[in-house]
GROMACS .gro file of C-alpha atoms in nm:
model
  275
    1UNK     CA    1   1.652   2.153   7.378
    2UNK     CA    2   1.373   1.898   7.422
    3UNK     CA    3   1.164   2.100   7.235
    4UNK     CA    4   1.442   2.066   6.954
    5UNK     CA    5   1.521   1.684   7.059
    6UNK     CA    6   1.181   1.589   6.983
    7UNK     CA    7   1.087   1.790   6.738
    8UNK     CA    8   1.397   1.612   6.552
    9UNK     CA    9   1.330   1.244   6.654
   10UNK     CA   10   0.992   1.243   6.546
   11UNK     CA   11   1.064   1.409   6.165
   12UNK     CA   12   1.354   1.157   6.104
   13UNK     CA   13   1.050   0.862   6.306
   14UNK     CA   14   0.848   1.024   6.027
   15UNK     CA   15   1.149   1.046   5.714
   16UNK     CA   16   1.178   0.651   5.777
   17UNK     CA   17   0.880   0.558   5.764
   18UNK     CA   18   0.798   0.654   5.447
   19UNK     CA   19   1.078   0.576   5.303
   20UNK     CA   20   1.057   0.233   5.383
   21UNK     CA   21   0.714   0.201   5.213
   22UNK     CA   22   0.930   0.306   4.869
   23UNK     CA   23   0.985   0.035   4.623
   24UNK     CA   24   1.309   0.161   4.513
   25UNK     CA   25   1.443   0.155   4.819
   26UNK     CA   26   1.351  -0.223   4.929
   27UNK     CA   27   1.507  -0.311   4.540
   28UNK     CA   28   1.841  -0.135   4.588
   29UNK     CA   29   1.875  -0.339   4.918
   30UNK     CA   30   1.748  -0.698   4.803
   31UNK     CA   31   2.002  -0.591   4.461
   32UNK     CA   32   2.335  -0.562   4.728
   33UNK     CA   33   2.215  -0.837   4.843
   34UNK     CA   34   2.279  -1.053   4.606
   35UNK     CA   35   2.539  -0.909   4.522
   36UNK     CA   36   2.687  -0.905   4.891
   37UNK     CA   37   2.588  -1.320   4.888
   38UNK     CA   38   2.712  -1.353   4.596
   39UNK     CA   39   3.029  -1.230   4.680
   40UNK     CA   40   3.050  -1.451   4.993
   41UNK     CA   41   2.914  -1.739   4.799
   42UNK     CA   42   3.169  -1.778   4.530
   43UNK     CA   43   3.423  -1.706   4.771
   44UNK     CA   44   3.406  -1.992   4.964
   45UNK     CA   45   3.272  -2.234   4.642
   46UNK     CA   46   3.651  -2.130   4.572
   47UNK     CA   47   3.814  -2.345   4.827
   48UNK     CA   48   3.601  -2.668   4.684
   49UNK     CA   49   3.721  -2.651   4.313
   50UNK     CA   50   4.046  -2.856   4.269
   51UNK     CA   51   4.241  -2.630   3.991
   52UNK     CA   52   4.199  -2.356   4.258
   53UNK     CA   53   4.175  -2.554   4.607
   54UNK     CA   54   4.219  -2.198   4.800
   55UNK     CA   55   4.168  -2.177   5.144
   56UNK     CA   56   4.137  -1.812   5.404
   57UNK     CA   57   4.109  -1.701   5.746
   58UNK     CA   58   3.831  -1.576   5.883
   59UNK     CA   59   3.927  -1.244   5.860
   60UNK     CA   60   3.898  -1.245   5.472
   61UNK     CA   61   3.586  -1.265   5.463
   62UNK     CA   62   3.514  -0.919   5.521
   63UNK     CA   63   3.822  -0.841   5.322
   64UNK     CA   64   3.637  -0.958   5.015
   65UNK     CA   65   3.272  -0.805   5.111
   66UNK     CA   66   3.441  -0.482   5.163
   67UNK     CA   67   3.587  -0.521   4.838
   68UNK     CA   68   3.213  -0.477   4.666
   69UNK     CA   69   3.079  -0.208   4.905
   70UNK     CA   70   3.406   0.013   4.872
   71UNK     CA   71   3.302   0.013   4.451
   72UNK     CA   72   2.932   0.049   4.572
   73UNK     CA   73   2.943   0.287   4.777
   74UNK     CA   74   2.928   0.642   4.571
   75UNK     CA   75   2.642   0.472   4.402
   76UNK     CA   76   2.479   0.350   4.699
   77UNK     CA   77   2.505   0.705   4.804
   78UNK     CA   78   2.405   0.868   4.529
   79UNK     CA   79   2.063   0.633   4.508
   80UNK     CA   80   1.983   0.665   4.846
   81UNK     CA   81   2.007   1.083   4.853
   82UNK     CA   82   1.766   1.029   4.505
   83UNK     CA   83   1.537   0.826   4.648
   84UNK     CA   84   1.514   1.087   5.003
   85UNK     CA   85   1.541   1.412   4.840
   86UNK     CA   86   1.419   1.316   4.459
   87UNK     CA   87   1.058   1.279   4.510
   88UNK     CA   88   1.027   1.600   4.749
   89UNK     CA   89   1.014   1.795   4.412
   90UNK     CA   90   0.806   1.468   4.214
   91UNK     CA   91   0.603   1.487   4.438
   92UNK     CA   92   0.569   1.826   4.545
   93UNK     CA   93   0.550   1.789   4.914
   94UNK     CA   94   0.848   1.969   5.056
   95UNK     CA   95   0.566   2.244   5.135
   96UNK     CA   96   0.391   1.986   5.321
   97UNK     CA   97   0.679   1.884   5.510
   98UNK     CA   98   0.788   2.210   5.591
   99UNK     CA   99   0.410   2.346   5.679
  100UNK     CA  100   0.487   2.116   6.005
  101UNK     CA  101   0.710   2.411   6.170
  102UNK     CA  102   1.033   2.241   6.051
  103UNK     CA  103   1.322   2.486   5.962
  104UNK     CA  104   1.423   2.426   5.614
  105UNK     CA  105   1.753   2.356   5.738
  106UNK     CA  106   1.710   2.104   6.026
  107UNK     CA  107   1.475   1.928   5.787
  108UNK     CA  108   1.764   1.822   5.491
  109UNK     CA  109   2.015   1.733   5.823
  110UNK     CA  110   1.747   1.504   5.910
  111UNK     CA  111   1.747   1.310   5.570
  112UNK     CA  112   2.129   1.274   5.527
  113UNK     CA  113   2.112   1.220   5.912
  114UNK     CA  114   1.871   0.952   5.764
  115UNK     CA  115   2.024   0.820   5.435
  116UNK     CA  116   2.368   0.791   5.624
  117UNK     CA  117   2.185   0.598   5.955
  118UNK     CA  118   2.060   0.377   5.641
  119UNK     CA  119   2.394   0.270   5.534
  120UNK     CA  120   2.526   0.207   5.848
  121UNK     CA  121   2.270  -0.031   5.910
  122UNK     CA  122   2.345  -0.149   5.596
  123UNK     CA  123   2.722  -0.168   5.665
  124UNK     CA  124   2.670  -0.305   6.029
  125UNK     CA  125   2.434  -0.620   5.853
  126UNK     CA  126   2.694  -0.698   5.578
  127UNK     CA  127   2.964  -0.710   5.826
  128UNK     CA  128   2.797  -0.940   6.084
  129UNK     CA  129   2.742  -1.182   5.721
  130UNK     CA  130   3.125  -1.165   5.666
  131UNK     CA  131   3.215  -1.293   5.921
  132UNK     CA  132   2.978  -1.545   6.002
  133UNK     CA  133   3.099  -1.704   5.709
  134UNK     CA  134   3.373  -1.632   5.803
  135UNK     CA  135   3.319  -1.776   6.142
  136UNK     CA  136   3.216  -2.142   6.016
  137UNK     CA  137   3.464  -2.167   5.691
  138UNK     CA  138   3.738  -1.946   5.712
  139UNK     CA  139   4.066  -2.167   5.793
  140UNK     CA  140   4.365  -2.026   6.002
  141UNK     CA  141   4.596  -2.032   5.761
  142UNK     CA  142   4.551  -1.800   5.391
  143UNK     CA  143   4.657  -1.955   5.096
  144UNK     CA  144   4.775  -1.929   4.711
  145UNK     CA  145   4.642  -1.595   4.552
  146UNK     CA  146   4.418  -1.519   4.866
  147UNK     CA  147   4.783  -1.430   4.988
  148UNK     CA  148   4.919  -1.201   4.760
  149UNK     CA  149   4.572  -1.021   4.805
  150UNK     CA  150   4.641  -0.649   4.780
  151UNK     CA  151   4.570  -0.440   5.100
  152UNK     CA  152   4.510  -0.858   5.241
  153UNK     CA  153   4.397  -0.763   5.555
  154UNK     CA  154   4.662  -0.893   5.885
  155UNK     CA  155   4.352  -0.976   6.166
  156UNK     CA  156   4.060  -0.874   6.305
  157UNK     CA  157   4.123  -0.486   6.364
  158UNK     CA  158   4.286  -0.406   6.047
  159UNK     CA  159   3.967  -0.595   5.875
  160UNK     CA  160   3.716  -0.382   6.045
  161UNK     CA  161   3.857  -0.043   6.042
  162UNK     CA  162   3.926  -0.182   5.656
  163UNK     CA  163   3.618  -0.251   5.612
  164UNK     CA  164   3.489   0.033   5.789
  165UNK     CA  165   3.653   0.314   5.585
  166UNK     CA  166   3.393   0.259   5.251
  167UNK     CA  167   3.123   0.364   5.504
  168UNK     CA  168   3.248   0.796   5.527
  169UNK     CA  169   3.270   0.706   5.159
  170UNK     CA  170   2.917   0.640   5.046
  171UNK     CA  171   2.801   0.936   5.307
  172UNK     CA  172   3.029   1.180   5.093
  173UNK     CA  173   2.833   1.056   4.809
  174UNK     CA  174   2.471   1.136   5.020
  175UNK     CA  175   2.590   1.455   5.085
  176UNK     CA  176   2.683   1.512   4.711
  177UNK     CA  177   2.320   1.322   4.589
  178UNK     CA  178   2.146   1.500   4.767
  179UNK     CA  179   2.352   1.847   4.616
  180UNK     CA  180   2.235   1.748   4.351
  181UNK     CA  181   1.859   1.666   4.415
  182UNK     CA  182   1.880   2.039   4.508
  183UNK     CA  183   1.999   2.173   4.243
  184UNK     CA  184   1.841   1.959   3.966
  185UNK     CA  185   1.523   1.957   4.153
  186UNK     CA  186   1.422   1.626   4.089
  187UNK     CA  187   1.505   1.217   4.121
  188UNK     CA  188   1.627   1.199   3.784
  189UNK     CA  189   1.873   1.501   3.773
  190UNK     CA  190   2.049   1.417   4.048
  191UNK     CA  191   2.080   1.051   4.022
  192UNK     CA  192   2.218   1.100   3.640
  193UNK     CA  193   2.421   1.367   3.722
  194UNK     CA  194   2.521   1.175   4.011
  195UNK     CA  195   2.679   0.844   3.889
  196UNK     CA  196   2.790   1.065   3.556
  197UNK     CA  197   3.004   1.237   3.761
  198UNK     CA  198   3.131   0.893   3.900
  199UNK     CA  199   3.175   0.746   3.593
  200UNK     CA  200   3.376   1.018   3.467
  201UNK     CA  201   3.636   0.988   3.782
  202UNK     CA  202   3.674   0.658   3.749
  203UNK     CA  203   3.759   0.708   3.387
  204UNK     CA  204   3.878   1.053   3.355
  205UNK     CA  205   4.170   1.013   3.620
  206UNK     CA  206   4.342   0.762   3.521
  207UNK     CA  207   4.319   0.817   3.129
  208UNK     CA  208   4.450   1.189   3.244
  209UNK     CA  209   4.749   1.019   3.480
  210UNK     CA  210   4.861   0.933   3.166
  211UNK     CA  211   4.861   1.113   2.965
  212UNK     CA  212   5.054   1.333   3.195
  213UNK     CA  213   5.289   1.077   3.183
  214UNK     CA  214   5.360   1.025   2.893
  215UNK     CA  215   5.309   1.379   2.698
  216UNK     CA  216   5.443   1.610   2.915
  217UNK     CA  217   5.625   1.423   3.172
  218UNK     CA  218   5.452   1.440   3.465
  219UNK     CA  219   5.276   1.283   3.789
  220UNK     CA  220   4.939   1.443   3.859
  221UNK     CA  221   4.951   1.265   4.166
  222UNK     CA  222   4.981   1.510   4.431
  223UNK     CA  223   4.770   1.718   4.240
  224UNK     CA  224   4.507   1.508   4.229
  225UNK     CA  225   4.572   1.345   4.596
  226UNK     CA  226   4.317   1.605   4.795
  227UNK     CA  227   4.021   1.580   4.494
  228UNK     CA  228   3.676   1.380   4.522
  229UNK     CA  229   3.805   1.082   4.404
  230UNK     CA  230   4.158   1.104   4.539
  231UNK     CA  231   3.990   1.139   4.871
  232UNK     CA  232   3.783   0.836   4.897
  233UNK     CA  233   3.991   0.694   4.713
  234UNK     CA  234   4.276   0.712   4.982
  235UNK     CA  235   4.000   0.678   5.221
  236UNK     CA  236   3.994   0.314   5.133
  237UNK     CA  237   4.317   0.224   5.124
  238UNK     CA  238   4.404   0.295   4.673
  239UNK     CA  239   4.702   0.571   4.808
  240UNK     CA  240   4.802   0.504   5.128
  241UNK     CA  241   4.894   0.250   5.413
  242UNK     CA  242   4.730   0.498   5.641
  243UNK     CA  243   4.388   0.573   5.486
  244UNK     CA  244   4.302   0.727   5.826
  245UNK     CA  245   4.489   1.065   5.641
  246UNK     CA  246   4.170   1.161   5.486
  247UNK     CA  247   3.963   1.169   5.655
  248UNK     CA  248   3.938   1.496   5.783
  249UNK     CA  249   3.922   1.541   5.400
  250UNK     CA  250   3.581   1.319   5.376
  251UNK     CA  251   3.447   1.494   5.646
  252UNK     CA  252   3.526   1.832   5.494
  253UNK     CA  253   3.356   1.760   5.129
  254UNK     CA  254   3.070   1.608   5.329
  255UNK     CA  255   3.014   1.895   5.560
  256UNK     CA  256   3.074   2.145   5.173
  257UNK     CA  257   2.839   1.952   4.987
  258UNK     CA  258   2.567   1.997   5.265
  259UNK     CA  259   2.608   2.375   5.307
  260UNK     CA  260   2.599   2.437   5.024
  261UNK     CA  261   2.237   2.239   4.954
  262UNK     CA  262   2.092   2.389   5.280
  263UNK     CA  263   2.228   2.772   5.100
  264UNK     CA  264   2.020   2.659   4.722
  265UNK     CA  265   1.766   2.555   4.939
  266UNK     CA  266   1.726   2.806   5.050
  267UNK     CA  267   1.786   3.018   4.798
  268UNK     CA  268   1.459   2.902   4.609
  269UNK     CA  269   1.277   2.871   4.888
  270UNK     CA  270   1.246   3.163   5.022
  271UNK     CA  271   0.886   3.089   5.238
  272UNK     CA  272   1.041   2.725   5.371
  273UNK     CA  273   1.164   2.900   5.678
  274UNK     CA  274   1.464   3.010   5.814
  275UNK     CA  275   1.840   2.850   5.920
   0.00000   0.00000   0.00000
């Protein structure tokens, strides 16, 4: 058991060493940082515009950053999976990694764990920035259109739960991205198809609902609720007031994508180790 943990920990450190040396990784982090910082700057600036005169309680600042992360979470998960998994095929380094004695299944799970930890670190940093801005700039009570913002939290606990809900969404799409990279054996396939699926979900679901209501006079809400888009959207609070009810389904999708990735990898690479 000790040896298993030690080998996995060493592999995790090695994978992190490789990831942090990739320019693309830091480029994505930098772009995301600009989005978060820009959102906070714009929110702070609104209170100094006489025509708006908006105010916001301290716990409202995580709410506006949550709006950014919740929209970018699927894309961030897919792109991070491409950086972690896809490059292995392009560089031909899967054999080198597996030759160190790590079974394929364990190596893939370590990579997914690395991606989840990186996403968690991003969420924690974004939360700290939002909280700091709120404590420095925030007001006692919200005012104007801020009070009418959909899903505006009632306090710090509500804001924290809301903010955290976007992280499992990113992890679910991270697992999907890993599966796509293994299917296509390339970064371009994983990221390209992953983003295409996200775009299809964003455009196709509302269009399908509209067509069903106008032409067939039926509601597809209950049928689409447990699809990937429905589950992740529900977890973000887009469907039910208590998005936590969608967490088991999101974890189920994540486990499904991981199992499929492991199965496909082992079938395609018989010399990559067992289990």
